PDB file of C-alpha atoms in Angstrom:
ATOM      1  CA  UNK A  10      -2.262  31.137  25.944  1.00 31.00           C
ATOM      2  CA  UNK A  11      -1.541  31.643  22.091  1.00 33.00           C
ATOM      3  CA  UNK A  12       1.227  28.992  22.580  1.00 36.00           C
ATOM      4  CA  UNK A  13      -1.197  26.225  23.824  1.00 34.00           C
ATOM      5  CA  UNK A  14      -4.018  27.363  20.626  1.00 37.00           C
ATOM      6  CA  UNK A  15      -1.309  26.359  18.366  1.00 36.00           C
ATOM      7  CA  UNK A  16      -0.011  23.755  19.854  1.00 36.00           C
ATOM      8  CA  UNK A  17      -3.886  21.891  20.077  1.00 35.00           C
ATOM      9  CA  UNK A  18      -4.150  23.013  16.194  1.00 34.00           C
ATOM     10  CA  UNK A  19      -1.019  21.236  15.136  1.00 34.00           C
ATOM     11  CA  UNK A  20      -1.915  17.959  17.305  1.00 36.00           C
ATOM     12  CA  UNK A  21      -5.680  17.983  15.761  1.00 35.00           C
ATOM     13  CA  UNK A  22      -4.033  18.594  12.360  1.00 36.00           C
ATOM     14  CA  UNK A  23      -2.101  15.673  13.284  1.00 35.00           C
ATOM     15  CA  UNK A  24      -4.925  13.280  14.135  1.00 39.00           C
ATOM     16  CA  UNK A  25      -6.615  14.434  11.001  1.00 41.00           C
ATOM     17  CA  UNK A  26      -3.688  12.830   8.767  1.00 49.00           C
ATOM     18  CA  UNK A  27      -4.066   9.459  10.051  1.00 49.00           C
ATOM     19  CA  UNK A  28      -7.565   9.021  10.042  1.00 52.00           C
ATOM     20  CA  UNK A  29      -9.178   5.826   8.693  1.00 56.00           C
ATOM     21  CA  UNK A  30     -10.925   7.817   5.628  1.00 66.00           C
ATOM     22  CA  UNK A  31      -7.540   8.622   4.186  1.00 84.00           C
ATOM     23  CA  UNK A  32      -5.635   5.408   5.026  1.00 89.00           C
ATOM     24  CA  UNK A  33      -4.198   4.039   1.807  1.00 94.00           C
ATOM     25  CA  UNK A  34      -2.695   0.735   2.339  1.00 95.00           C
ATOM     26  CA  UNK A  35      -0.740   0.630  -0.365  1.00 95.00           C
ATOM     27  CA  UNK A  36       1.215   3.307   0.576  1.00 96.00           C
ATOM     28  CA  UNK A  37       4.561   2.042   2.418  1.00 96.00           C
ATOM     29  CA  UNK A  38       6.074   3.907   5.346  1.00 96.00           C
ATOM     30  CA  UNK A  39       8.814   1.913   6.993  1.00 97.00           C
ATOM     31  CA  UNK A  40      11.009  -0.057   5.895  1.00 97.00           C
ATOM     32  CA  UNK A  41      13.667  -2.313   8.583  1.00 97.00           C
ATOM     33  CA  UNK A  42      16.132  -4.918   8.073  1.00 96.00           C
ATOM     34  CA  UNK A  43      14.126  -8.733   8.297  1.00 97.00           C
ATOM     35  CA  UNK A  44      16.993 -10.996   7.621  1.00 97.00           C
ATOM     36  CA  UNK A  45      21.009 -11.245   7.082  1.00 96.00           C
ATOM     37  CA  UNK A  46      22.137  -8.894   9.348  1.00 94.00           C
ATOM     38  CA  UNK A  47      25.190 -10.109  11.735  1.00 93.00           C
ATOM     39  CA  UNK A  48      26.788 -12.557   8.588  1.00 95.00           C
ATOM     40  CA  UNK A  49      30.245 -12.683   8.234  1.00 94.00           C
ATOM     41  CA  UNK A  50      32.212 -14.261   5.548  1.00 94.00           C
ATOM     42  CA  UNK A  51      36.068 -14.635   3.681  1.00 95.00           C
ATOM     43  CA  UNK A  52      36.594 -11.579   1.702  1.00 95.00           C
ATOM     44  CA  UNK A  53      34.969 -12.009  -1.889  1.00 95.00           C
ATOM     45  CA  UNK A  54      32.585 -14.446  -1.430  1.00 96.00           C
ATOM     46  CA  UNK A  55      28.802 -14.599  -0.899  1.00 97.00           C
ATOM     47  CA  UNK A  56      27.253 -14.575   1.919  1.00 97.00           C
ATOM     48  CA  UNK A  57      24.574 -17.401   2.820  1.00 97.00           C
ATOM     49  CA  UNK A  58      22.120 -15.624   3.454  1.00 97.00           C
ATOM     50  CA  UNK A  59      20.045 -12.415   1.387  1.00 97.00           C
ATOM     51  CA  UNK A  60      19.900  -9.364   2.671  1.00 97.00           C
ATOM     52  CA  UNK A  61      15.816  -8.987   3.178  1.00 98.00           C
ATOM     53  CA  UNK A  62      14.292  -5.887   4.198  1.00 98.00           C
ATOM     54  CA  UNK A  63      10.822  -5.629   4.890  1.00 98.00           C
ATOM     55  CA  UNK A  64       8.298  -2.973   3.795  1.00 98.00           C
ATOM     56  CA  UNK A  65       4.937  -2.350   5.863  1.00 97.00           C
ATOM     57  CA  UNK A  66       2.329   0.872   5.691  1.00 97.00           C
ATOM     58  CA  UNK A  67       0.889   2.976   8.794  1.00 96.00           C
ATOM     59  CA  UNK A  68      -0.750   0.011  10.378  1.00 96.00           C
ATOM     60  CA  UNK A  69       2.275  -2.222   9.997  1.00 97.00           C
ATOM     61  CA  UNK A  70       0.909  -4.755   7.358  1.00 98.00           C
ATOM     62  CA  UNK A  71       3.379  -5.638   4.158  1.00 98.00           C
ATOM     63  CA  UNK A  72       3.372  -3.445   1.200  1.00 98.00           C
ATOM     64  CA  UNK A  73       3.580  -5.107  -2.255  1.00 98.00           C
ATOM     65  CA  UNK A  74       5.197  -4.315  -5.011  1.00 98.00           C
ATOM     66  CA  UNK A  75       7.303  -1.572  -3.821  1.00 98.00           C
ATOM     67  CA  UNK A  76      11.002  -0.824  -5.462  1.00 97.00           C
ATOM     68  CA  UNK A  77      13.804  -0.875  -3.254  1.00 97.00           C
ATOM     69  CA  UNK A  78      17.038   0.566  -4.334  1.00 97.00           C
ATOM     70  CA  UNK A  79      20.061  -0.662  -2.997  1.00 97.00           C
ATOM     71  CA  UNK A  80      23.340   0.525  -2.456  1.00 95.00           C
ATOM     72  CA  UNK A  81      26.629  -0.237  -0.945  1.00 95.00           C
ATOM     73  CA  UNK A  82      27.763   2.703   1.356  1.00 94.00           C
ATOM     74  CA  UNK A  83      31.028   1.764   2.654  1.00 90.00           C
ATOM     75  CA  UNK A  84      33.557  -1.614   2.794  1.00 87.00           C
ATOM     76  CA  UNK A  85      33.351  -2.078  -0.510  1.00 92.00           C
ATOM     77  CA  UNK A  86      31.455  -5.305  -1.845  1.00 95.00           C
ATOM     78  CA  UNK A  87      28.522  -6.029  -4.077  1.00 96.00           C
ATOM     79  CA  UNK A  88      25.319  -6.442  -4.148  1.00 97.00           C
ATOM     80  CA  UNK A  89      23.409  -9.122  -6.966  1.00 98.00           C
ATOM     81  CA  UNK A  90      20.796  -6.410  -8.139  1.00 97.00           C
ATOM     82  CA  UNK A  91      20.047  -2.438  -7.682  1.00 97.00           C
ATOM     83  CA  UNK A  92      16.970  -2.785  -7.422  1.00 98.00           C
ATOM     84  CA  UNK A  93      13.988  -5.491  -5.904  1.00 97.00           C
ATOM     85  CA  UNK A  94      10.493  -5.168  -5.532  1.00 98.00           C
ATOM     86  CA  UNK A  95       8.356  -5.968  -2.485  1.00 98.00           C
ATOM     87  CA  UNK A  96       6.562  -9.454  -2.691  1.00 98.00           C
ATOM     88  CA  UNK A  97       2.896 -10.273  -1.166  1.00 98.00           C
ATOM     89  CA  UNK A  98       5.101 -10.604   1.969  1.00 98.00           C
ATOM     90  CA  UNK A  99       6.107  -6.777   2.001  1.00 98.00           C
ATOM     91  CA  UNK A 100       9.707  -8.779   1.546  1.00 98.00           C
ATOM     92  CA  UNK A 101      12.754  -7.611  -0.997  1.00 98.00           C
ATOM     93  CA  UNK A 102      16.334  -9.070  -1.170  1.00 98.00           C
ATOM     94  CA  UNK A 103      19.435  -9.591  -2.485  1.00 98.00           C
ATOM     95  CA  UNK A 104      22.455 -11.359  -2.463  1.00 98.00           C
ATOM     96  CA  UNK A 105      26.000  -9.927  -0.888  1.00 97.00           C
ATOM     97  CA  UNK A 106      29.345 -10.153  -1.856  1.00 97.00           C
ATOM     98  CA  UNK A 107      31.724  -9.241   0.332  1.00 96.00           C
ATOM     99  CA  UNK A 108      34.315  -6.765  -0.782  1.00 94.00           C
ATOM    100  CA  UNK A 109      38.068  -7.468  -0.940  1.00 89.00           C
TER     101      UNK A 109
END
């Protein structure tokens, strides 16, 4: 019985968090890829097409002016800035070279 208590505490804790008096719109909390994923391209050069991920907040509308930092992990290349901020759109990108 002491399991379920907590367990109905935690989910009404829950409910509380995302509850239309403290929804901020303005804060983002995903972010997924939009465009440019699947490109390929001769080593070095730049691929057609930005990379453009796309920033949205609980209710899934865009976020503006958010920074996104970008990074290249692994394979080598570049990318044309480190960082790019959300537009109106809840949109950043940037150009990709490939690496050698």
């Amino acid at each position: 019985m002491r399991r379920l208590m907590y367990l109905l505490c935690c989910v009404a804790a829950l409910g509380a968090c995302n509850s239309d008096d403290e929804y901020d719109p303005t804060v983002p909390t995903d972010m997924a890829l939009a465009k440019g994923d699947g490109q390929a391209g001769d080593a070095g050069a730049m691929l057609p097409e930005s990379l453009t991920v796309l920033v949205t907040n609980l209710k899934g509308a865009p976020v503006e002016g958010v920074t996104v930092e970008w990074l290249v992990l692994t394979g080598g290349g570049t990318v044309s800035e480190t960082f790019s901020t959300t537009s109106a759109t809840g949109e950043a990108q940037v150009a990709f070279t490939l690496g050698a």
